Amino acid sequence: GRSPEGEERRDPPRASVSNGGDAEGGKELVELKVIWNKNKYDVKFCLDGTGAELKQKIHSLTGLPPAMQKVMFKGLLPEEKTLREIKVTNGAKIMVVGSTINDVLAVNTPKEAAQQEVKAEENKKEPLCRQKQHRKVLDKGKPDDVMPSVKGVQERLPTVPLSGMYNKSGGKVRLTFKLEQDQLWIGTKERTEKLPMGSIKNVVSEPIEGHEDYHMMAFQLGPTEASYYWVYWVPTQYVDAIKDTVLGKWQYF
């Protein structure tokens, strides 16, 4: 017992016949699970609707403009093909990646961007490891139980957690790469943060002056530099593997 009035209010009346499906007598609908930003939406959609039309539907659910949507079903969803053509079946999961305009604006407000430029200029003048916030950790010296480093070699991630490093409060920290769960676990004495690799926006690193075989490294957990999680005394041979593992993952879904 659905009343059609509710439908009319949300959509312009023409929308229901825009792809002409009704003329052929009854559309064949398919039930989809659309997943975006940890939200799940149950959607009924016309099997002969195109990828582009599905993007419009997703827009109405999430507020995410079609141009900013990356829609995945066994790879990138083609806009021009119908769901029938790409063999979408009942209960199929459709993954959506993208940020709404508001999220993007929140990250790039002009004032913040200007402040970040000023900060970036200041940062260029001196290496990170000479900045006060980092000096206070680095001045404690190299931890006794840090893993040995190997210069001039790039190694794959070890199968054991990387341990014996410091975080910015000088506490011990270990990094565990849970590849089968696509997560990075950052563990301290108090707790373990389990972060999806896809939520880490960037990884930066710089050799530590005087100890170039170790790096200081930051994982960007939010939209701005303020969200960097710093880890000190990362053995140099693992730096590239860490970056590839964290940043290269998203494209394989």
Coordinates of N, CA and C in Angstrom, one line a residue:
G1 N 0.8 -1.2 0.0 CA 0.0 0.0 0.0 C 0.8 1.2 0.0
R2 N 1.6 1.5 -1.1 CA 2.4 2.7 -1.1 C 1.5 3.8 -1.8
S3 N 1.5 5.0 -1.3 CA 0.7 6.0 -2.0 C 1.6 6.7 -3.0
P4 N 1.1 6.9 -4.2 CA 2.0 7.6 -5.3 C 2.3 9.0 -4.9
E5 N 1.5 9.6 -4.0 CA 1.7 11.1 -3.8 C 3.1 11.3 -3.3
G6 N 3.6 10.5 -2.4 CA 4.9 10.6 -1.8 C 6.0 10.7 -2.9
E7 N 5.8 9.8 -3.9 CA 6.8 9.8 -5.0 C 6.8 11.1 -5.7
E8 N 5.5 11.6 -6.0 CA 5.4 12.8 -6.8 C 6.1 14.0 -6.2
R9 N 6.1 14.0 -4.8 CA 6.6 15.2 -4.2 C 8.2 15.2 -4.4
R10 N 8.8 14.0 -4.3 CA 10.2 14.0 -4.4 C 10.8 14.2 -5.8
D11 N 10.1 13.6 -6.8 CA 10.6 13.6 -8.1 C 9.7 14.5 -9.0
P12 N 10.2 15.1 -10.0 CA 9.3 15.7 -11.0 C 8.5 14.6 -11.6
P13 N 7.2 14.8 -12.0 CA 6.4 13.7 -12.5 C 7.0 13.0 -13.7
R14 N 7.8 13.7 -14.5 CA 8.3 13.1 -15.7 C 9.3 12.0 -15.5
A15 N 10.0 12.1 -14.3 CA 11.2 11.2 -14.1 C 10.8 9.8 -14.2
S16 N 9.6 9.4 -13.8 CA 9.2 8.0 -13.7 C 9.1 7.4 -15.1
V17 N 9.0 8.2 -16.2 CA 8.9 7.6 -17.5 C 10.1 8.0 -18.4
S18 N 11.1 8.6 -17.8 CA 12.1 9.2 -18.7 C 12.8 8.2 -19.5
N19 N 13.0 6.9 -19.0 CA 13.7 6.0 -19.9 C 12.8 5.1 -20.7
G20 N 11.5 5.5 -20.7 CA 10.6 4.8 -21.6 C 10.3 3.4 -21.2
G21 N 10.8 2.9 -20.1 CA 10.6 1.5 -19.7 C 9.1 1.2 -19.6
D22 N 8.3 2.1 -19.1 CA 6.9 1.8 -18.8 C 6.1 1.4 -20.0
A23 N 6.6 2.0 -21.1 CA 5.8 1.8 -22.4 C 5.8 0.3 -22.7
E24 N 6.9 -0.4 -22.4 CA 7.0 -1.8 -22.8 C 6.3 -2.6 -21.8
G25 N 5.6 -2.0 -20.8 CA 4.8 -2.8 -19.9 C 5.6 -3.3 -18.7
G26 N 5.7 -2.5 -17.7 CA 6.4 -3.0 -16.4 C 7.9 -3.1 -16.6
K27 N 8.6 -2.4 -15.6 CA 10.0 -2.5 -15.7 C 10.5 -3.7 -14.9
E28 N 11.6 -4.2 -15.2 CA 12.2 -5.3 -14.4 C 13.2 -4.7 -13.5
L29 N 12.9 -4.8 -12.2 CA 13.7 -4.2 -11.1 C 14.7 -5.2 -10.6
V30 N 15.9 -4.6 -10.1 CA 16.9 -5.4 -9.5 C 17.2 -4.8 -8.1
E31 N 17.4 -5.6 -7.1 CA 17.7 -5.0 -5.8 C 19.2 -4.9 -5.6
L32 N 19.6 -3.7 -5.2 CA 21.1 -3.5 -5.1 C 21.4 -3.1 -3.6
K33 N 22.6 -3.3 -3.2 CA 23.1 -2.8 -2.0 C 24.2 -1.7 -2.4
V34 N 23.9 -0.5 -2.2 CA 24.8 0.6 -2.5 C 25.6 0.9 -1.2
I35 N 26.9 0.9 -1.3 CA 27.7 1.2 -0.1 C 28.6 2.4 -0.3
W36 N 28.4 3.4 0.5 CA 29.2 4.6 0.4 C 29.5 5.2 1.8
N37 N 30.8 5.4 2.0 CA 31.2 6.1 3.3 C 30.7 5.3 4.5
K38 N 30.7 4.0 4.5 CA 30.3 3.2 5.6 C 28.7 3.2 5.8
N39 N 28.0 3.8 4.8 CA 26.6 3.8 4.8 C 26.1 2.7 3.8
K40 N 25.0 2.0 4.1 CA 24.5 1.0 3.2 C 23.1 1.5 2.8
Y41 N 22.8 1.4 1.5 CA 21.4 1.8 1.0 C 20.9 0.6 0.2
D42 N 19.7 0.2 0.6 CA 19.0 -0.8 -0.2 C 18.2 -0.1 -1.3
V43 N 18.5 -0.4 -2.6 CA 18.0 0.3 -3.7 C 17.3 -0.6 -4.7
K44 N 16.1 -0.3 -5.1 CA 15.5 -1.0 -6.3 C 15.7 -0.2 -7.5
F45 N 16.3 -0.8 -8.6 CA 16.6 0.0 -9.7 C 16.3 -0.8 -11.0
C46 N 15.9 -0.1 -12.0 CA 15.5 -0.7 -13.3 C 16.7 -1.4 -13.9
L47 N 16.5 -2.6 -14.3 CA 17.6 -3.4 -14.9 C 18.1 -2.9 -16.2
D48 N 17.2 -2.1 -16.9 CA 17.5 -1.5 -18.2 C 18.0 -0.1 -18.0
G49 N 18.1 0.4 -16.8 CA 18.7 1.7 -16.5 C 20.2 1.7 -16.7
T50 N 20.8 2.8 -17.1 CA 22.2 2.9 -17.4 C 23.0 3.2 -16.1
G51 N 24.3 3.1 -16.3 CA 25.2 3.5 -15.2 C 25.0 4.9 -14.8
A52 N 24.8 5.8 -15.9 CA 24.7 7.2 -15.6 C 23.4 7.5 -14.8
E53 N 22.3 6.7 -15.1 CA 21.1 6.9 -14.4 C 21.2 6.4 -13.0
L54 N 22.0 5.4 -12.8 CA 22.2 4.9 -11.4 C 23.0 5.9 -10.6
K55 N 23.9 6.6 -11.3 CA 24.6 7.7 -10.6 C 23.7 8.8 -10.1
Q56 N 22.7 9.1 -10.9 CA 21.7 10.1 -10.5 C 20.9 9.6 -9.3
K57 N 20.6 8.3 -9.3 CA 19.9 7.7 -8.2 C 20.7 7.8 -6.9
I58 N 22.0 7.5 -7.1 CA 22.9 7.6 -5.9 C 23.0 9.0 -5.4
H59 N 23.0 10.0 -6.4 CA 23.0 11.4 -6.0 C 21.8 11.7 -5.1
S60 N 20.7 11.2 -5.5 CA 19.5 11.5 -4.7 C 19.5 10.9 -3.3
L61 N 20.3 9.8 -3.1 CA 20.4 9.1 -1.8 C 21.4 9.8 -1.0
T62 N 22.6 10.1 -1.6 CA 23.8 10.5 -0.8 C 24.1 12.0 -0.9
G63 N 23.6 12.7 -1.9 CA 24.0 14.1 -2.1 C 25.3 14.2 -2.8
L64 N 25.8 13.1 -3.3 CA 27.1 13.0 -3.9 C 27.0 13.3 -5.4
P65 N 27.5 14.4 -6.0 CA 27.2 14.7 -7.4 C 27.8 13.6 -8.3
P66 N 27.1 13.3 -9.4 CA 27.5 12.2 -10.3 C 29.0 12.3 -10.7
A67 N 29.4 13.6 -11.0 CA 30.8 13.8 -11.4 C 31.8 13.4 -10.4
M68 N 31.4 13.4 -9.1 CA 32.4 13.1 -8.1 C 32.3 11.6 -7.6
Q69 N 31.4 10.9 -8.3 CA 31.2 9.5 -7.9 C 32.1 8.5 -8.6
K70 N 32.8 7.6 -7.9 CA 33.5 6.5 -8.6 C 32.6 5.3 -8.2
V71 N 31.9 4.7 -9.2 CA 31.0 3.6 -8.8 C 31.6 2.3 -9.3
M72 N 31.7 1.4 -8.4 CA 32.4 0.1 -8.7 C 31.5 -1.1 -8.6
F73 N 31.5 -1.9 -9.7 CA 30.9 -3.2 -9.7 C 31.7 -4.0 -10.6
K74 N 32.5 -4.9 -10.0 CA 33.5 -5.7 -10.8 C 34.4 -4.8 -11.6
G75 N 34.9 -3.7 -11.0 CA 35.6 -2.7 -11.7 C 34.8 -1.5 -11.8
L76 N 35.2 -0.5 -12.6 CA 34.5 0.8 -12.7 C 33.2 0.6 -13.5
L77 N 32.1 1.1 -13.0 CA 30.8 0.9 -13.7 C 30.7 1.8 -14.9
P78 N 30.5 1.2 -16.1 CA 30.4 2.0 -17.3 C 29.1 2.8 -17.3
E79 N 29.2 4.1 -17.6 CA 28.0 5.0 -17.5 C 27.0 4.7 -18.7
E80 N 27.6 4.3 -19.8 CA 26.7 4.2 -21.0 C 25.9 2.8 -21.1
K81 N 26.4 1.8 -20.3 CA 25.8 0.5 -20.4 C 24.7 0.3 -19.4
T82 N 23.7 -0.5 -19.7 CA 22.7 -0.8 -18.7 C 23.1 -1.9 -17.7
L83 N 22.4 -1.9 -16.6 CA 22.8 -2.9 -15.6 C 22.6 -4.3 -16.1
R84 N 21.7 -4.5 -17.0 CA 21.5 -5.8 -17.6 C 22.7 -6.2 -18.4
E85 N 23.2 -5.2 -19.2 CA 24.4 -5.5 -20.0 C 25.6 -5.9 -19.2
I86 N 25.8 -5.3 -18.0 CA 27.0 -5.7 -17.2 C 26.7 -6.8 -16.2
K87 N 25.5 -7.4 -16.4 CA 25.1 -8.6 -15.6 C 25.0 -8.3 -14.1
V88 N 24.4 -7.2 -13.8 CA 24.1 -7.0 -12.3 C 22.9 -7.8 -11.9
T89 N 23.1 -8.6 -10.8 CA 22.0 -9.4 -10.4 C 21.4 -9.0 -9.1
N90 N 20.3 -9.6 -8.6 CA 19.7 -9.2 -7.4 C 20.7 -9.3 -6.2
G91 N 20.7 -8.4 -5.3 CA 21.5 -8.4 -4.1 C 23.0 -8.0 -4.4
A92 N 23.2 -7.5 -5.7 CA 24.6 -7.1 -6.0 C 25.1 -5.9 -5.1
K93 N 26.4 -5.9 -4.8 CA 26.9 -4.8 -4.0 C 27.5 -3.8 -5.0
I94 N 27.2 -2.6 -4.8 CA 27.7 -1.5 -5.6 C 28.5 -0.6 -4.7
M95 N 29.8 -0.5 -4.9 CA 30.6 0.4 -4.0 C 30.7 1.8 -4.6
V96 N 30.6 2.8 -3.8 CA 30.7 4.2 -4.3 C 31.8 4.9 -3.5
V97 N 32.7 5.5 -4.2 CA 33.8 6.3 -3.6 C 33.6 7.7 -4.0
G98 N 33.8 8.7 -3.1 CA 33.8 10.1 -3.5 C 33.4 10.9 -2.3
S99 N 33.7 12.2 -2.4 CA 33.4 13.2 -1.3 C 32.3 14.2 -1.8
T100 N 31.4 14.5 -0.9 CA 30.4 15.5 -1.3 C 31.1 16.9 -1.4
I101 N 30.4 17.8 -2.1 CA 31.0 19.2 -2.2 C 31.3 19.8 -0.9
N102 N 30.4 19.5 0.1 CA 30.6 20.1 1.4 C 31.9 19.6 2.1
D103 N 32.2 18.3 1.9 CA 33.4 17.7 2.4 C 34.6 18.4 1.8
V104 N 34.5 18.5 0.5 CA 35.7 19.1 -0.3 C 35.9 20.6 0.2
L105 N 34.8 21.3 0.3 CA 34.9 22.7 0.7 C 35.4 22.8 2.1
A106 N 35.0 21.9 2.9 CA 35.5 21.9 4.3 C 37.0 21.7 4.4
V107 N 37.6 21.0 3.4 CA 39.0 20.8 3.4 C 39.7 22.0 2.8
N108 N 39.1 22.5 1.7 CA 39.8 23.6 1.0 C 39.2 25.0 1.1
T109 N 38.8 25.4 2.3 CA 38.4 26.7 2.5 C 39.6 27.6 2.3
P110 N 39.3 28.8 1.6 CA 40.5 29.6 1.2 C 41.4 30.0 2.4
K111 N 40.8 30.3 3.6 CA 41.6 30.7 4.7 C 42.6 29.6 5.1
E112 N 42.0 28.4 5.1 CA 42.8 27.2 5.5 C 43.9 27.0 4.5
A113 N 43.6 27.1 3.2 CA 44.5 26.9 2.2 C 45.7 27.9 2.3
A114 N 45.3 29.1 2.6 CA 46.4 30.2 2.7 C 47.3 29.9 3.9
Q115 N 46.7 29.5 5.0 CA 47.5 29.1 6.2 C 48.4 28.0 5.9
Q116 N 47.9 27.0 5.1 CA 48.7 25.8 4.8 C 49.9 26.2 3.9
E117 N 49.6 27.2 3.0 CA 50.7 27.6 2.1 C 51.8 28.3 2.9
V118 N 51.4 29.1 3.9 CA 52.4 29.8 4.8 C 53.2 28.7 5.5
K119 N 52.4 27.7 6.1 CA 53.1 26.7 6.8 C 54.1 25.9 5.9
A120 N 53.6 25.6 4.7 CA 54.4 24.9 3.8 C 55.7 25.6 3.5
E121 N 55.6 27.0 3.3 CA 56.8 27.8 3.1 C 57.7 27.7 4.2
E122 N 57.2 27.8 5.5 CA 58.0 27.7 6.6 C 58.7 26.4 6.7
N123 N 57.9 25.4 6.4 CA 58.5 24.0 6.5 C 59.6 23.8 5.5
K124 N 59.5 24.5 4.4 CA 60.6 24.3 3.4 C 61.9 24.7 3.9
K125 N 61.9 25.7 4.8 CA 63.2 26.3 5.2 C 64.0 25.4 6.0
E126 N 63.3 24.5 6.8 CA 64.1 23.6 7.7 C 63.6 22.2 7.5
P127 N 64.5 21.3 7.6 CA 64.0 19.9 7.5 C 63.1 19.6 8.7
L128 N 62.1 18.7 8.5 CA 61.1 18.3 9.5 C 61.8 18.0 10.8
C129 N 63.0 17.2 10.7 CA 63.5 16.7 12.0 C 64.1 17.8 12.8
R130 N 64.2 19.1 12.3 CA 64.7 20.2 13.1 C 63.6 21.0 13.8
Q131 N 62.4 20.7 13.4 CA 61.2 21.4 14.0 C 61.0 21.0 15.4
K132 N 60.6 22.0 16.2 CA 60.5 21.8 17.6 C 59.7 20.6 18.1
Q133 N 58.5 20.4 17.4 CA 57.6 19.3 17.8 C 58.3 18.0 17.6
H134 N 59.2 17.9 16.6 CA 59.8 16.6 16.3 C 61.1 16.4 17.1
R135 N 61.8 17.6 17.3 CA 63.1 17.5 18.1 C 62.9 16.9 19.5
K136 N 61.7 17.3 20.1 CA 61.6 16.8 21.5 C 61.5 15.2 21.5
V137 N 61.0 14.6 20.4 CA 61.0 13.1 20.4 C 62.4 12.6 20.0
L138 N 63.0 13.2 18.9 CA 64.2 12.7 18.4 C 65.4 12.9 19.4
D139 N 65.3 13.9 20.2 CA 66.4 14.2 21.2 C 66.5 13.1 22.3
K140 N 65.4 12.3 22.3 CA 65.5 11.1 23.3 C 66.5 10.1 22.8
G141 N 66.8 10.2 21.5 CA 67.8 9.2 20.9 C 67.1 8.0 20.4
K142 N 67.9 7.2 19.7 CA 67.3 6.0 19.1 C 66.9 5.0 20.1
P143 N 65.6 4.4 20.0 CA 65.2 3.5 21.0 C 66.1 2.2 21.0
D144 N 66.3 1.6 22.1 CA 67.2 0.4 22.2 C 66.6 -0.7 21.4
D145 N 65.3 -0.9 21.4 CA 64.7 -2.1 20.8 C 64.1 -1.9 19.4
V146 N 64.6 -0.8 18.8 CA 64.1 -0.6 17.4 C 64.7 -1.6 16.5
M147 N 64.0 -1.9 15.4 CA 64.4 -2.9 14.4 C 65.7 -2.4 13.7
P148 N 66.6 -3.3 13.4 CA 67.8 -2.9 12.7 C 67.4 -2.4 11.3
S149 N 68.3 -1.4 10.8 CA 68.0 -0.9 9.4 C 69.0 -1.4 8.5
V150 N 68.7 -1.4 7.2 CA 69.6 -1.8 6.2 C 69.6 -0.7 5.1
K151 N 70.8 -0.1 4.9 CA 70.8 1.1 4.0 C 70.8 0.6 2.6
G152 N 70.3 1.4 1.7 CA 70.4 1.2 0.3 C 69.6 -0.1 -0.2
V153 N 68.7 -0.6 0.6 CA 68.0 -1.8 0.2 C 66.5 -1.5 0.4
Q154 N 65.7 -2.0 -0.6 CA 64.2 -1.9 -0.4 C 63.7 -3.3 -0.1
E155 N 63.1 -3.5 1.0 CA 62.6 -4.8 1.4 C 61.1 -4.8 1.4
R156 N 60.5 -6.0 1.2 CA 59.0 -6.1 1.4 C 58.7 -6.0 2.9
L157 N 57.5 -5.7 3.2 CA 57.1 -5.6 4.6 C 57.4 -6.9 5.3
P158 N 57.9 -6.8 6.6 CA 58.2 -8.1 7.3 C 56.9 -8.7 7.7
T159 N 56.9 -10.0 8.0 CA 55.6 -10.7 8.4 C 55.3 -10.4 9.9
V160 N 56.3 -9.9 10.6 CA 56.0 -9.5 12.0 C 55.7 -8.0 12.1
P161 N 55.1 -7.5 13.1 CA 54.8 -6.1 13.3 C 56.2 -5.3 13.3
L162 N 56.2 -4.1 12.8 CA 57.3 -3.2 13.0 C 57.2 -2.6 14.3
S163 N 58.2 -2.8 15.2 CA 58.0 -2.4 16.6 C 59.2 -1.5 17.1
G164 N 59.1 -1.0 18.3 CA 60.2 -0.3 18.9 C 60.3 1.2 18.5
M165 N 59.3 1.7 17.8 CA 59.4 3.1 17.3 C 58.6 4.0 18.3
Y166 N 58.8 5.3 18.2 CA 58.2 6.3 19.0 C 57.0 6.9 18.2
N167 N 56.0 7.4 19.0 CA 55.0 8.3 18.4 C 55.3 9.7 18.9
K168 N 54.5 10.7 18.5 CA 54.9 12.1 18.8 C 54.9 12.4 20.3
S169 N 54.2 11.6 21.1 CA 54.3 11.9 22.6 C 55.5 11.1 23.2
G170 N 56.3 10.5 22.4 CA 57.4 9.7 22.9 C 57.1 8.4 23.4
G171 N 55.8 7.9 23.2 CA 55.4 6.6 23.6 C 55.8 5.6 22.5
K172 N 56.0 4.3 23.0 CA 56.4 3.2 22.0 C 55.2 2.9 21.1
V173 N 55.5 2.7 19.9 CA 54.4 2.4 18.9 C 54.9 1.2 18.0
R174 N 53.9 0.4 17.6 CA 54.2 -0.6 16.6 C 53.2 -0.6 15.5
L175 N 53.6 -1.0 14.3 CA 52.8 -0.9 13.1 C 52.6 -2.4 12.6
T176 N 51.3 -2.8 12.5 CA 51.0 -4.1 12.0 C 50.2 -4.0 10.7
F177 N 50.6 -4.6 9.7 CA 49.9 -4.5 8.4 C 49.1 -5.7 8.2
K178 N 47.8 -5.6 8.3 CA 46.8 -6.7 8.2 C 46.3 -6.7 6.8
L179 N 47.1 -7.3 5.9 CA 46.7 -7.1 4.4 C 45.4 -7.8 4.1
E180 N 45.2 -9.0 4.8 CA 43.9 -9.7 4.4 C 42.7 -8.9 4.8
Q181 N 42.8 -8.0 5.8 CA 41.7 -7.1 6.2 C 41.8 -5.7 5.6
D182 N 42.9 -5.5 4.9 CA 43.2 -4.2 4.3 C 43.2 -3.1 5.4
Q183 N 43.9 -3.4 6.5 CA 43.9 -2.5 7.6 C 45.4 -2.3 8.1
L184 N 45.6 -1.1 8.6 CA 46.9 -0.8 9.3 C 46.5 -0.7 10.8
W185 N 47.2 -1.5 11.7 CA 47.0 -1.4 13.1 C 48.1 -0.6 13.7
I186 N 47.8 0.5 14.4 CA 48.8 1.3 15.1 C 48.6 1.0 16.6
G187 N 49.6 0.3 17.2 CA 49.4 -0.1 18.5 C 50.3 0.6 19.5
T188 N 49.8 1.1 20.6 CA 50.6 1.6 21.7 C 50.3 0.8 23.0
K189 N 51.0 1.2 24.1 CA 50.8 0.4 25.3 C 49.3 0.4 25.7
E190 N 48.6 1.6 25.4 CA 47.2 1.8 25.9 C 46.2 1.1 25.0
R191 N 46.4 1.2 23.6 CA 45.4 0.7 22.8 C 45.9 0.5 21.4
T192 N 45.1 -0.2 20.5 CA 45.4 -0.4 19.1 C 44.3 0.2 18.3
E193 N 44.8 1.1 17.4 CA 43.8 1.7 16.4 C 43.9 0.9 15.2
K194 N 42.7 0.4 14.7 CA 42.6 -0.4 13.5 C 42.1 0.5 12.4
L195 N 42.9 0.9 11.5 CA 42.6 1.9 10.4 C 42.5 1.2 9.1
P196 N 41.3 1.4 8.4 CA 41.2 0.8 7.0 C 42.3 1.6 6.1
M197 N 43.0 0.8 5.3 CA 44.1 1.5 4.5 C 43.5 2.6 3.7
G198 N 42.2 2.4 3.2 CA 41.6 3.4 2.3 C 41.3 4.7 3.0
S199 N 41.3 4.7 4.4 CA 41.0 6.0 5.1 C 42.3 6.8 5.3
I200 N 43.5 6.3 5.0 CA 44.7 7.0 5.1 C 44.9 7.8 3.9
K201 N 44.9 9.2 4.0 CA 44.9 10.0 2.8 C 46.3 10.1 2.2
N202 N 47.4 10.0 3.0 CA 48.7 10.3 2.5 C 49.7 9.7 3.5
V203 N 50.9 9.4 3.0 CA 52.0 9.0 3.9 C 53.2 9.8 3.5
V204 N 53.8 10.5 4.5 CA 55.1 11.3 4.2 C 56.2 10.8 5.0
S205 N 57.4 10.9 4.5 CA 58.5 10.5 5.3 C 59.8 11.3 5.0
E206 N 60.7 11.3 5.9 CA 62.0 12.1 5.7 C 63.0 11.4 6.6
P207 N 64.2 11.3 6.0 CA 65.3 10.6 6.8 C 65.6 11.5 8.1
I208 N 66.0 10.9 9.1 CA 66.4 11.6 10.4 C 67.8 12.0 10.2
E209 N 68.1 13.3 10.4 CA 69.5 13.8 10.3 C 70.4 13.1 11.2
G210 N 71.6 12.7 10.7 CA 72.5 12.0 11.5 C 72.3 10.6 11.6
H211 N 71.0 10.1 11.3 CA 70.7 8.7 11.3 C 69.9 8.4 10.1
E212 N 70.5 8.7 8.9 CA 69.7 8.6 7.6 C 69.2 7.2 7.3
D213 N 69.6 6.2 8.1 CA 69.1 4.9 7.8 C 67.8 4.6 8.5
Y214 N 67.3 5.7 9.2 CA 65.9 5.6 9.8 C 65.2 6.9 9.3
H215 N 63.8 6.7 9.2 CA 63.0 7.8 8.8 C 62.0 8.2 9.9
M216 N 61.5 9.4 9.8 CA 60.3 9.8 10.5 C 59.2 9.8 9.5
M217 N 58.0 9.2 9.9 CA 57.0 9.0 8.9 C 55.7 9.5 9.5
A218 N 54.8 10.0 8.6 CA 53.5 10.4 9.1 C 52.4 9.8 8.2
F219 N 51.3 9.4 8.9 CA 50.1 8.9 8.2 C 49.0 9.9 8.4
Q220 N 48.5 10.4 7.2 CA 47.5 11.5 7.3 C 46.1 10.8 7.4
L221 N 45.5 11.0 8.6 CA 44.3 10.3 8.9 C 43.0 11.1 8.6
G222 N 43.2 12.4 8.4 CA 42.0 13.3 8.2 C 42.3 14.2 7.0
P223 N 41.5 15.2 6.8 CA 41.6 16.1 5.6 C 42.9 17.0 5.6
T224 N 43.4 17.4 6.8 CA 44.5 18.4 6.8 C 45.7 17.8 7.5
E225 N 46.8 18.6 7.4 CA 48.1 18.2 8.1 C 47.9 18.0 9.6
A226 N 47.0 18.6 10.1 CA 46.8 18.5 11.6 C 46.5 17.1 12.0
S227 N 46.1 16.3 11.0 CA 45.7 14.9 11.4 C 46.8 13.9 11.2
Y228 N 48.1 14.4 11.0 CA 49.2 13.5 10.8 C 49.5 12.7 12.0
Y229 N 49.6 11.4 11.9 CA 50.1 10.6 13.0 C 51.6 10.2 12.8
W230 N 52.4 10.8 13.6 CA 53.9 10.7 13.4 C 54.4 9.4 14.0
V231 N 55.3 8.8 13.3 CA 56.1 7.6 13.8 C 57.5 7.8 13.6
Y232 N 58.4 7.7 14.6 CA 59.8 8.0 14.5 C 60.6 6.7 14.5
W233 N 61.7 6.7 13.8 CA 62.7 5.6 13.7 C 62.1 4.4 13.0
V234 N 61.6 4.7 11.7 CA 61.2 3.6 10.8 C 62.4 3.2 10.0
P235 N 62.8 1.9 10.0 CA 63.9 1.4 9.3 C 63.7 1.8 7.8
T236 N 64.8 2.3 7.2 CA 64.7 2.9 5.8 C 64.3 1.8 4.8
Q237 N 64.7 0.6 5.0 CA 64.4 -0.4 4.0 C 62.9 -0.7 3.8
Y238 N 62.1 -0.3 4.8 CA 60.6 -0.6 4.7 C 59.8 0.6 4.2
V239 N 60.5 1.8 4.1 CA 59.7 3.0 3.8 C 58.9 2.9 2.6
D240 N 59.5 2.4 1.5 CA 58.7 2.4 0.2 C 57.6 1.3 0.3
A241 N 57.9 0.2 0.9 CA 56.9 -0.9 1.0 C 55.7 -0.4 1.8
I242 N 56.0 0.4 2.9 CA 54.9 0.9 3.7 C 54.0 1.9 2.8
K243 N 54.7 2.8 2.1 CA 53.9 3.7 1.2 C 53.1 3.0 0.2
D244 N 53.7 2.0 -0.5 CA 53.0 1.3 -1.5 C 51.8 0.5 -0.9
T245 N 52.0 -0.1 0.2 CA 51.0 -0.9 0.8 C 49.8 0.0 1.2
V246 N 50.1 1.1 1.8 CA 49.0 2.0 2.4 C 48.3 2.7 1.2
L247 N 49.1 3.3 0.3 CA 48.5 4.2 -0.7 C 48.1 3.5 -2.0
G248 N 48.8 2.3 -2.2 CA 48.5 1.6 -3.5 C 47.3 0.7 -3.5
K249 N 46.8 0.5 -2.3 CA 45.8 -0.5 -2.1 C 44.4 -0.2 -2.7
W250 N 44.0 1.1 -2.7 CA 42.6 1.4 -3.0 C 42.3 0.9 -4.4
Q251 N 43.3 1.0 -5.3 CA 42.9 0.7 -6.7 C 42.5 -0.8 -6.9
Y252 N 42.9 -1.7 -6.0 CA 42.5 -3.1 -6.2 C 41.1 -3.4 -5.6
F253 N 40.6 -2.5 -4.8 CA 39.4 -2.7 -4.1 C 39.3 -4.0 -3.3

